[in-house]
């Protein structure tokens, strides 16, 4: 599939960090960055941007904060074809802590929000745009949003200056036909905006849903190396690149980084397809109870987890 | 998705055995059988049927042969709602070794063949049908078959008495749109036959492709517990059951069997999503070179494997 408008965003560090509180070695982060540059990836999302009083250090690693000096230790002035992105959660960043774009190597702020936070998200997006950055809004957990609320969100975004809006399958619960239908709705409501997609792999559909989005006209696609990410993880970057035929992308640097740095993380982090994550995905639930189960002594007692989930549904 | 015509076939032992030469414990095979019965699975495929002079024992376990007495040790007379299936490869079974149906607990023979073997496959299928069994033909490696050859196969099957014909993604290389197009072709050529689907998970699309087939009208669906199978494995049975809404299926027995018997096999067998399998899938290659790589000392040197594959393509 070749369409020159398509952009790929690597969020290996940002989403993968949800599994280890962003405690990656500097070597690993540098390798991910260098590989993205060498592979022709359009954006690398290096972490969440949060004000330093929001989370305790050293419990959380540097990519929970994305301080300018720590980003520059990895990327220098980033004179490359790969732009840098950070994700902002509503309420985690003080407006005054955001420096003007000409003092930062960051190019793009992605504002993640729930439907009821859309006004705050648009306000933050406009704020960073006024400081010189690009901005997207990523509406999370759309599988739980009812039609009327979603129409309101889309209308608000249509009336904003935000140029890119993301379809996000936060729980990994959407089937291809759900994706098809939502994307159609997004594109109809926002005909002059770019639509992005961020999937999760609970039911092994993150890559399939990304292809569905490509076919439906989404032009900004999230992926991570070896699919590393929260719970079941994300669309694997190496699969996405093998599908896209745009000659600007190269697979080898990604395979090398996976081999040297990402695959070895599997010794300590259980991301990917595990039965508890599959259960929350197929039930359209937040993965938090599955993540807690996977962090417990009884992680391999899948039946007990399943029974607890079903029992909770019946109450 | 509820459609009463849909049948699910578990091939955990048959396809999983390709990874360990069918050296499963009797307890494991019994647990898979009992779980299939309890879960309402329509067919359990217990192995390949081969004449005893075709492969050396004890290198190959019992499910490479499927001797009647060894099957009965697991299933007794199989007075259950789950039918029993065996797979036959062309040339591996002597016609005279196949007993009449009234002397066997096997219900279904699935004849696997390449396109150039279709005449032999139809002959074997008719032979077992004449002995009282049901039969399917599973055309392997269709991603390598050209249009003219495929038309010939479909015409031959249309002129046969075989009632079920399988779309098989042997290399895990087909995208959903390939599946859509092939299924359309199969159904047009064989309007009065049942179409089955057997996927492989090299590019994490086995479940997505199975859903695509369900939507396209395929009614016989293969899956394995935790996706165990050759190389990247198959469509996970637990995902398929979570998608199908037919009340006759139950997920708990499958989760329990995975927990007790299948997940522990992961300690010794590397099936599932690994970069070498992803590379053969995305290149539409047979997985044999990836399997050999994964069995070698250099299994984690993904880059060297990728380079060897690309280099071979260039020659």
Short mmCIF file of N, CA and C in Angstrom, two decimals, chain A residues 41-206:
data_model
loop_
_atom_site.label_atom_id
_atom_site.label_comp_id
_atom_site.label_asym_id
_atom_site.label_seq_id
_atom_site.Cartn_x
_atom_site.Cartn_y
_atom_site.Cartn_z
N UNK A 41 11.13 6.57 9.68
CA UNK A 41 9.89 6.75 10.43
C UNK A 41 9.61 8.26 10.55
N UNK A 42 8.34 8.64 10.39
CA UNK A 42 7.99 10.05 10.33
C UNK A 42 8.04 10.74 11.68
N UNK A 43 7.55 10.06 12.71
CA UNK A 43 7.55 10.62 14.06
C UNK A 43 8.02 9.57 15.05
N UNK A 44 8.81 10.02 16.03
CA UNK A 44 9.07 9.17 17.18
C UNK A 44 8.51 9.86 18.41
N UNK A 45 7.64 9.13 19.13
CA UNK A 45 7.09 9.69 20.36
C UNK A 45 7.95 9.21 21.52
N UNK A 46 8.61 10.14 22.16
CA UNK A 46 9.65 9.78 23.12
C UNK A 46 9.12 9.62 24.54
N UNK A 47 7.90 10.07 24.79
CA UNK A 47 7.33 9.87 26.12
C UNK A 47 6.12 10.73 26.38
N UNK A 48 5.73 10.74 27.65
CA UNK A 48 4.71 11.68 28.12
C UNK A 48 5.40 12.94 28.58
N UNK A 49 4.77 14.08 28.35
CA UNK A 49 5.28 15.32 28.91
C UNK A 49 4.44 15.66 30.14
N UNK A 50 5.10 15.75 31.28
CA UNK A 50 4.41 16.04 32.53
C UNK A 50 5.27 17.03 33.31
N UNK A 51 4.63 17.83 34.10
CA UNK A 51 5.41 18.73 34.96
C UNK A 51 6.07 17.90 36.06
N UNK A 52 7.25 18.36 36.50
CA UNK A 52 8.09 17.53 37.36
C UNK A 52 7.49 17.30 38.75
N UNK A 53 6.48 18.10 39.13
CA UNK A 53 5.86 17.89 40.44
C UNK A 53 4.71 16.88 40.39
N UNK A 54 4.45 16.31 39.22
CA UNK A 54 3.28 15.45 39.07
C UNK A 54 3.53 14.00 39.47
N UNK A 55 4.77 13.54 39.32
CA UNK A 55 5.09 12.14 39.61
C UNK A 55 6.43 12.08 40.32
N UNK A 56 6.57 11.11 41.24
CA UNK A 56 7.83 11.04 41.99
C UNK A 56 8.97 10.46 41.17
N UNK A 57 10.10 11.10 41.21
CA UNK A 57 11.34 10.48 40.74
C UNK A 57 12.03 9.91 41.96
N UNK A 58 12.82 8.87 41.89
CA UNK A 58 13.18 8.16 40.66
C UNK A 58 12.23 7.02 40.32
N UNK A 59 11.05 6.94 40.98
CA UNK A 59 10.14 5.84 40.65
C UNK A 59 9.82 5.84 39.15
N UNK A 60 9.63 7.05 38.62
CA UNK A 60 9.34 7.17 37.19
C UNK A 60 10.58 7.64 36.44
N UNK A 61 10.84 7.00 35.33
CA UNK A 61 11.99 7.34 34.51
C UNK A 61 11.76 8.63 33.72
N UNK A 62 12.80 9.10 33.03
CA UNK A 62 12.77 10.41 32.37
C UNK A 62 11.66 10.59 31.34
N UNK A 63 11.18 9.47 30.76
CA UNK A 63 10.24 9.62 29.63
C UNK A 63 8.81 9.74 30.09
N UNK A 64 8.64 9.81 31.40
CA UNK A 64 7.34 10.22 31.96
C UNK A 64 7.26 11.75 32.01
N UNK A 65 8.41 12.42 31.87
CA UNK A 65 8.44 13.88 32.02
C UNK A 65 8.84 14.60 30.73
N UNK A 66 9.80 13.99 30.00
CA UNK A 66 10.29 14.60 28.76
C UNK A 66 10.82 16.02 28.98
N UNK A 67 11.73 16.14 29.93
CA UNK A 67 12.41 17.42 30.10
C UNK A 67 13.28 17.68 28.86
N UNK A 68 13.32 18.93 28.46
CA UNK A 68 14.02 19.30 27.22
C UNK A 68 15.48 18.82 27.23
N UNK A 69 16.16 19.03 28.37
CA UNK A 69 17.59 18.66 28.39
C UNK A 69 17.77 17.14 28.28
N UNK A 70 16.84 16.37 28.83
CA UNK A 70 16.98 14.91 28.74
C UNK A 70 16.66 14.41 27.32
N UNK A 71 15.70 15.04 26.67
CA UNK A 71 15.46 14.68 25.26
C UNK A 71 16.70 14.99 24.43
N UNK A 72 17.31 16.17 24.66
CA UNK A 72 18.48 16.57 23.85
C UNK A 72 19.67 15.64 24.07
N UNK A 73 19.74 15.03 25.26
CA UNK A 73 20.82 14.05 25.47
C UNK A 73 20.73 12.89 24.48
N UNK A 74 19.51 12.59 24.03
CA UNK A 74 19.31 11.50 23.07
C UNK A 74 19.43 11.99 21.63
N UNK A 75 18.79 13.12 21.34
CA UNK A 75 18.59 13.50 19.94
C UNK A 75 19.42 14.70 19.51
N UNK A 76 20.16 15.31 20.43
CA UNK A 76 20.89 16.53 20.06
C UNK A 76 19.90 17.58 19.57
N UNK A 77 20.20 18.19 18.43
CA UNK A 77 19.25 19.14 17.84
C UNK A 77 18.26 18.47 16.89
N UNK A 78 18.36 17.14 16.78
CA UNK A 78 17.48 16.35 15.89
C UNK A 78 17.41 16.91 14.48
N UNK A 79 18.54 17.03 13.87
CA UNK A 79 18.55 17.47 12.47
C UNK A 79 18.36 16.25 11.56
N UNK A 80 17.18 15.68 11.61
CA UNK A 80 16.89 14.45 10.87
C UNK A 80 15.51 14.58 10.22
N UNK A 81 15.13 13.56 9.48
CA UNK A 81 13.80 13.53 8.86
C UNK A 81 12.72 13.03 9.79
N UNK A 82 13.09 12.61 11.00
CA UNK A 82 12.13 12.08 11.97
C UNK A 82 11.75 13.18 12.96
N UNK A 83 10.48 13.51 13.01
CA UNK A 83 10.03 14.52 13.97
C UNK A 83 9.80 13.89 15.33
N UNK A 84 9.82 14.73 16.36
CA UNK A 84 9.66 14.23 17.72
C UNK A 84 8.30 14.61 18.28
N UNK A 85 7.72 13.65 18.95
CA UNK A 85 6.39 13.83 19.52
C UNK A 85 6.41 13.53 21.01
N UNK A 86 5.54 14.20 21.75
CA UNK A 86 5.31 13.87 23.16
C UNK A 86 3.79 13.77 23.37
N UNK A 87 3.42 12.97 24.35
CA UNK A 87 1.99 12.86 24.66
C UNK A 87 1.69 13.60 25.96
N UNK A 88 0.60 14.35 25.95
CA UNK A 88 0.19 15.10 27.14
C UNK A 88 -1.17 14.59 27.62
N UNK A 89 -1.22 14.24 28.90
CA UNK A 89 -2.51 13.90 29.51
C UNK A 89 -3.10 15.17 30.13
N UNK A 90 -4.38 15.30 30.02
CA UNK A 90 -5.05 16.47 30.61
C UNK A 90 -4.72 16.56 32.11
N UNK A 91 -4.32 17.73 32.55
CA UNK A 91 -4.11 17.95 33.99
C UNK A 91 -2.73 17.56 34.48
N UNK A 92 -1.88 17.01 33.62
CA UNK A 92 -0.56 16.56 34.05
C UNK A 92 0.54 17.55 33.67
N UNK A 93 0.19 18.58 32.92
CA UNK A 93 1.21 19.54 32.48
C UNK A 93 0.69 20.96 32.76
N UNK A 94 1.55 21.74 33.42
CA UNK A 94 1.21 23.15 33.64
C UNK A 94 1.51 23.94 32.37
N UNK A 95 0.54 24.73 31.96
CA UNK A 95 0.71 25.48 30.70
C UNK A 95 2.03 26.27 30.69
N UNK A 96 2.36 26.85 31.84
CA UNK A 96 3.55 27.72 31.89
C UNK A 96 4.85 26.94 31.73
N UNK A 97 4.78 25.60 31.95
CA UNK A 97 5.99 24.79 31.81
C UNK A 97 6.31 24.47 30.35
N UNK A 98 5.38 24.78 29.47
CA UNK A 98 5.61 24.48 28.04
C UNK A 98 6.36 25.64 27.41
N UNK A 99 7.60 25.37 26.98
CA UNK A 99 8.40 26.46 26.40
C UNK A 99 7.98 26.72 24.95
N UNK A 100 8.30 27.88 24.41
CA UNK A 100 7.99 28.15 23.01
C UNK A 100 8.71 27.15 22.10
N UNK A 101 8.14 26.86 20.98
CA UNK A 101 8.69 25.87 20.04
C UNK A 101 10.14 26.18 19.67
N UNK A 102 10.49 27.45 19.54
CA UNK A 102 11.87 27.75 19.09
C UNK A 102 12.91 27.46 20.18
N UNK A 103 12.45 27.05 21.35
CA UNK A 103 13.38 26.62 22.40
C UNK A 103 13.32 25.10 22.62
N UNK A 104 12.67 24.39 21.72
CA UNK A 104 12.46 22.94 21.95
C UNK A 104 12.72 22.13 20.68
N UNK A 105 13.19 20.90 20.88
CA UNK A 105 13.33 19.98 19.73
C UNK A 105 12.03 19.20 19.48
N UNK A 106 11.07 19.34 20.36
CA UNK A 106 9.78 18.66 20.16
C UNK A 106 9.02 19.34 19.02
N UNK A 107 8.40 18.51 18.18
CA UNK A 107 7.63 19.05 17.06
C UNK A 107 6.13 18.98 17.28
N UNK A 108 5.72 17.91 17.96
CA UNK A 108 4.29 17.58 18.00
C UNK A 108 3.87 17.24 19.43
N UNK A 109 2.78 17.83 19.88
CA UNK A 109 2.12 17.43 21.12
C UNK A 109 0.88 16.62 20.74
N UNK A 110 0.75 15.44 21.36
CA UNK A 110 -0.49 14.68 21.17
C UNK A 110 -1.25 14.72 22.50
N UNK A 111 -2.43 15.26 22.44
CA UNK A 111 -3.23 15.45 23.66
C UNK A 111 -4.21 14.29 23.77
N UNK A 112 -4.03 13.45 24.81
CA UNK A 112 -4.91 12.31 25.04
C UNK A 112 -6.03 12.72 25.99
N UNK A 113 -7.25 12.36 25.65
CA UNK A 113 -8.37 12.75 26.52
C UNK A 113 -9.50 11.75 26.43
N UNK A 114 -10.34 11.76 27.46
CA UNK A 114 -11.61 11.05 27.39
C UNK A 114 -12.66 12.00 26.82
N UNK A 115 -13.80 11.46 26.44
CA UNK A 115 -14.80 12.30 25.76
C UNK A 115 -15.22 13.50 26.61
N UNK A 116 -15.32 13.28 27.91
CA UNK A 116 -15.79 14.38 28.77
C UNK A 116 -14.72 15.44 28.99
N UNK A 117 -13.52 15.19 28.50
CA UNK A 117 -12.43 16.17 28.65
C UNK A 117 -12.16 16.93 27.36
N UNK A 118 -13.02 16.81 26.37
CA UNK A 118 -12.68 17.32 25.05
C UNK A 118 -12.44 18.84 25.05
N UNK A 119 -13.18 19.57 25.87
CA UNK A 119 -12.98 21.03 25.89
C UNK A 119 -11.59 21.36 26.41
N UNK A 120 -11.17 20.65 27.47
CA UNK A 120 -9.83 20.88 28.01
C UNK A 120 -8.77 20.47 27.00
N UNK A 121 -9.02 19.38 26.27
CA UNK A 121 -8.06 18.90 25.29
C UNK A 121 -7.88 19.93 24.17
N UNK A 122 -8.98 20.45 23.69
CA UNK A 122 -8.89 21.46 22.62
C UNK A 122 -8.16 22.70 23.13
N UNK A 123 -8.45 23.07 24.36
CA UNK A 123 -7.78 24.24 24.94
C UNK A 123 -6.26 24.02 25.01
N UNK A 124 -5.86 22.85 25.49
CA UNK A 124 -4.43 22.55 25.57
C UNK A 124 -3.81 22.48 24.17
N UNK A 125 -4.51 21.86 23.25
CA UNK A 125 -4.00 21.77 21.87
C UNK A 125 -3.81 23.16 21.27
N UNK A 126 -4.80 24.01 21.45
CA UNK A 126 -4.66 25.38 20.94
C UNK A 126 -3.50 26.10 21.62
N UNK A 127 -3.34 25.86 22.91
CA UNK A 127 -2.24 26.50 23.65
C UNK A 127 -0.88 26.12 23.05
N UNK A 128 -0.67 24.82 22.80
CA UNK A 128 0.63 24.41 22.25
C UNK A 128 0.79 24.87 20.80
N UNK A 129 -0.33 24.89 20.07
CA UNK A 129 -0.25 25.40 18.69
C UNK A 129 0.14 26.88 18.71
N UNK A 130 -0.40 27.61 19.66
CA UNK A 130 -0.04 29.04 19.76
C UNK A 130 1.42 29.23 20.14
N UNK A 131 2.00 28.21 20.78
CA UNK A 131 3.43 28.28 21.10
C UNK A 131 4.30 27.78 19.96
N UNK A 132 3.67 27.33 18.86
CA UNK A 132 4.44 26.98 17.67
C UNK A 132 4.53 25.50 17.34
N UNK A 133 3.90 24.66 18.15
CA UNK A 133 3.95 23.21 17.90
C UNK A 133 2.78 22.76 17.01
N UNK A 134 2.91 21.57 16.44
CA UNK A 134 1.75 20.88 15.89
C UNK A 134 1.04 20.16 17.04
N UNK A 135 -0.22 19.83 16.82
CA UNK A 135 -0.98 19.16 17.88
C UNK A 135 -1.98 18.17 17.28
N UNK A 136 -2.19 17.08 17.99
CA UNK A 136 -3.28 16.16 17.66
C UNK A 136 -4.13 16.01 18.92
N UNK A 137 -5.35 15.55 18.72
CA UNK A 137 -6.16 15.11 19.86
C UNK A 137 -6.46 13.63 19.67
N UNK A 138 -6.18 12.86 20.72
CA UNK A 138 -6.37 11.41 20.69
C UNK A 138 -7.50 11.05 21.66
N UNK A 139 -8.67 10.80 21.12
CA UNK A 139 -9.82 10.46 21.97
C UNK A 139 -9.73 9.00 22.39
N UNK A 140 -9.52 8.79 23.68
CA UNK A 140 -9.31 7.43 24.19
C UNK A 140 -10.65 6.72 24.44
N UNK A 141 -10.55 5.39 24.49
CA UNK A 141 -11.66 4.54 24.95
C UNK A 141 -12.96 4.79 24.20
N UNK A 142 -12.85 4.97 22.90
CA UNK A 142 -14.05 5.29 22.12
C UNK A 142 -15.05 4.14 22.14
N UNK A 143 -14.58 2.92 22.45
CA UNK A 143 -15.50 1.77 22.50
C UNK A 143 -16.52 1.89 23.63
N UNK A 144 -16.29 2.83 24.55
CA UNK A 144 -17.23 3.05 25.66
C UNK A 144 -18.05 4.34 25.48
N UNK A 145 -17.82 5.06 24.40
CA UNK A 145 -18.48 6.36 24.24
C UNK A 145 -19.77 6.17 23.44
N UNK A 146 -20.86 6.73 23.94
CA UNK A 146 -22.11 6.56 23.19
C UNK A 146 -22.18 7.53 22.02
N UNK A 147 -23.10 7.27 21.13
CA UNK A 147 -23.17 7.99 19.87
C UNK A 147 -23.36 9.49 20.03
N UNK A 148 -24.21 9.86 20.95
CA UNK A 148 -24.50 11.29 21.12
C UNK A 148 -23.27 12.01 21.62
N UNK A 149 -22.58 11.41 22.60
CA UNK A 149 -21.37 12.02 23.14
C UNK A 149 -20.28 12.11 22.06
N UNK A 150 -20.20 11.08 21.23
CA UNK A 150 -19.18 11.08 20.18
C UNK A 150 -19.48 12.17 19.15
N UNK A 151 -20.74 12.32 18.79
CA UNK A 151 -21.12 13.38 17.86
C UNK A 151 -20.71 14.75 18.39
N UNK A 152 -20.89 14.92 19.70
CA UNK A 152 -20.53 16.21 20.31
C UNK A 152 -19.03 16.44 20.23
N UNK A 153 -18.26 15.41 20.55
CA UNK A 153 -16.80 15.51 20.46
C UNK A 153 -16.38 15.90 19.04
N UNK A 154 -16.95 15.20 18.07
CA UNK A 154 -16.56 15.45 16.67
C UNK A 154 -16.93 16.87 16.25
N UNK A 155 -18.07 17.34 16.73
CA UNK A 155 -18.49 18.70 16.40
C UNK A 155 -17.52 19.71 17.02
N UNK A 156 -17.12 19.45 18.26
CA UNK A 156 -16.18 20.34 18.94
C UNK A 156 -14.83 20.37 18.20
N UNK A 157 -14.37 19.20 17.78
CA UNK A 157 -13.09 19.14 17.06
C UNK A 157 -13.21 19.85 15.71
N UNK A 158 -14.35 19.65 15.05
CA UNK A 158 -14.57 20.31 13.76
C UNK A 158 -14.51 21.83 13.91
N UNK A 159 -14.96 22.33 15.04
CA UNK A 159 -14.96 23.78 15.28
C UNK A 159 -13.64 24.29 15.83
N UNK A 160 -12.68 23.39 16.03
CA UNK A 160 -11.38 23.79 16.58
C UNK A 160 -10.37 23.99 15.44
N UNK A 161 -9.14 24.37 15.84
CA UNK A 161 -8.07 24.53 14.85
C UNK A 161 -7.19 23.28 14.78
N UNK A 162 -7.56 22.23 15.51
CA UNK A 162 -6.72 21.03 15.57
C UNK A 162 -6.81 20.27 14.25
N UNK A 163 -5.64 19.92 13.71
CA UNK A 163 -5.63 19.39 12.34
C UNK A 163 -5.66 17.85 12.27
N UNK A 164 -5.34 17.20 13.38
CA UNK A 164 -5.30 15.73 13.36
C UNK A 164 -6.05 15.16 14.55
N UNK A 165 -6.92 14.20 14.27
CA UNK A 165 -7.75 13.60 15.32
C UNK A 165 -7.59 12.09 15.22
N UNK A 166 -7.42 11.46 16.40
CA UNK A 166 -7.09 10.03 16.44
C UNK A 166 -8.25 9.16 16.87
N UNK A 167 -8.41 8.08 16.13
CA UNK A 167 -9.25 6.95 16.55
C UNK A 167 -8.36 6.04 17.40
N UNK A 168 -8.74 5.83 18.65
CA UNK A 168 -7.91 5.08 19.59
C UNK A 168 -8.71 3.89 20.14
N UNK A 169 -8.18 2.69 19.92
CA UNK A 169 -8.82 1.48 20.44
C UNK A 169 -8.14 1.11 21.76
N UNK A 170 -8.44 1.89 22.79
CA UNK A 170 -7.69 1.79 24.05
C UNK A 170 -7.74 0.40 24.67
N UNK A 171 -8.86 -0.29 24.52
CA UNK A 171 -9.03 -1.58 25.20
C UNK A 171 -8.74 -2.76 24.26
N UNK A 172 -8.37 -2.48 23.02
CA UNK A 172 -8.13 -3.57 22.08
C UNK A 172 -9.38 -4.40 21.88
N UNK A 173 -10.52 -3.74 21.84
CA UNK A 173 -11.80 -4.46 21.81
C UNK A 173 -12.54 -4.31 20.49
N UNK A 174 -12.00 -3.50 19.60
CA UNK A 174 -12.74 -3.22 18.36
C UNK A 174 -12.42 -4.24 17.28
N UNK A 175 -13.45 -4.74 16.63
CA UNK A 175 -13.28 -5.60 15.46
C UNK A 175 -13.17 -4.72 14.21
N UNK A 176 -12.72 -5.32 13.13
CA UNK A 176 -12.50 -4.53 11.91
C UNK A 176 -13.76 -3.78 11.48
N UNK A 177 -14.93 -4.41 11.66
CA UNK A 177 -16.13 -3.71 11.21
C UNK A 177 -16.47 -2.52 12.12
N UNK A 178 -16.08 -2.61 13.39
CA UNK A 178 -16.24 -1.43 14.28
C UNK A 178 -15.34 -0.30 13.79
N UNK A 179 -14.10 -0.67 13.47
CA UNK A 179 -13.14 0.32 12.98
C UNK A 179 -13.67 0.99 11.71
N UNK A 180 -14.17 0.17 10.81
CA UNK A 180 -14.69 0.67 9.54
C UNK A 180 -15.78 1.70 9.80
N UNK A 181 -16.67 1.36 10.69
CA UNK A 181 -17.81 2.22 10.95
C UNK A 181 -17.39 3.52 11.66
N UNK A 182 -16.49 3.40 12.65
CA UNK A 182 -16.03 4.60 13.37
C UNK A 182 -15.23 5.53 12.45
N UNK A 183 -14.37 4.93 11.65
CA UNK A 183 -13.55 5.75 10.77
C UNK A 183 -14.42 6.52 9.78
N UNK A 184 -15.44 5.84 9.31
CA UNK A 184 -16.37 6.48 8.39
C UNK A 184 -17.02 7.69 9.07
N UNK A 185 -17.40 7.50 10.31
CA UNK A 185 -18.03 8.59 11.09
C UNK A 185 -17.05 9.75 11.27
N UNK A 186 -15.81 9.43 11.64
CA UNK A 186 -14.80 10.47 11.87
C UNK A 186 -14.54 11.26 10.59
N UNK A 187 -14.40 10.53 9.49
CA UNK A 187 -14.05 11.21 8.24
C UNK A 187 -15.21 12.07 7.73
N UNK A 188 -16.42 11.61 7.97
CA UNK A 188 -17.58 12.40 7.56
C UNK A 188 -17.67 13.69 8.37
N UNK A 189 -17.40 13.56 9.68
CA UNK A 189 -17.52 14.74 10.55
C UNK A 189 -16.33 15.69 10.38
N UNK A 190 -15.19 15.15 9.97
CA UNK A 190 -13.96 15.96 9.89
C UNK A 190 -13.30 15.80 8.52
N UNK A 191 -14.00 16.22 7.47
CA UNK A 191 -13.51 15.91 6.11
C UNK A 191 -12.18 16.56 5.76
N UNK A 192 -11.85 17.67 6.45
CA UNK A 192 -10.61 18.38 6.09
C UNK A 192 -9.49 18.13 7.10
N UNK A 193 -9.64 17.11 7.97
CA UNK A 193 -8.60 16.82 8.96
C UNK A 193 -7.94 15.48 8.63
N UNK A 194 -6.74 15.33 9.18
CA UNK A 194 -6.08 14.02 9.11
C UNK A 194 -6.63 13.15 10.24
N UNK A 195 -6.92 11.88 9.92
CA UNK A 195 -7.35 10.94 10.96
C UNK A 195 -6.20 9.98 11.24
N UNK A 196 -5.93 9.79 12.54
CA UNK A 196 -4.89 8.85 12.95
C UNK A 196 -5.51 7.61 13.58
N UNK A 197 -4.69 6.58 13.76
CA UNK A 197 -5.17 5.37 14.44
C UNK A 197 -4.12 4.83 15.39
N UNK A 198 -4.57 4.49 16.60
CA UNK A 198 -3.73 3.85 17.60
C UNK A 198 -4.48 2.62 18.11
N UNK A 199 -3.94 1.43 17.84
CA UNK A 199 -4.62 0.20 18.24
C UNK A 199 -3.98 -0.48 19.43
N UNK A 200 -4.69 -1.43 20.00
CA UNK A 200 -4.10 -2.34 20.99
C UNK A 200 -4.41 -3.77 20.57
N UNK A 201 -3.55 -4.68 21.04
CA UNK A 201 -3.50 -6.00 20.42
C UNK A 201 -4.15 -7.12 21.25
N UNK A 202 -5.07 -6.76 22.12
CA UNK A 202 -5.65 -7.76 23.03
C UNK A 202 -6.23 -8.96 22.30
N UNK A 203 -6.87 -8.72 21.17
CA UNK A 203 -7.45 -9.83 20.42
C UNK A 203 -6.70 -10.05 19.11
N UNK A 204 -5.43 -9.69 19.11
CA UNK A 204 -4.56 -9.90 17.94
C UNK A 204 -5.09 -9.20 16.70
N UNK A 205 -5.74 -8.04 16.89
CA UNK A 205 -6.30 -7.34 15.74
C UNK A 205 -5.67 -5.97 15.51
N UNK A 206 -4.61 -5.62 16.25
CA UNK A 206 -4.06 -4.26 16.10
C UNK A 206 -3.55 -4.02 14.68
#
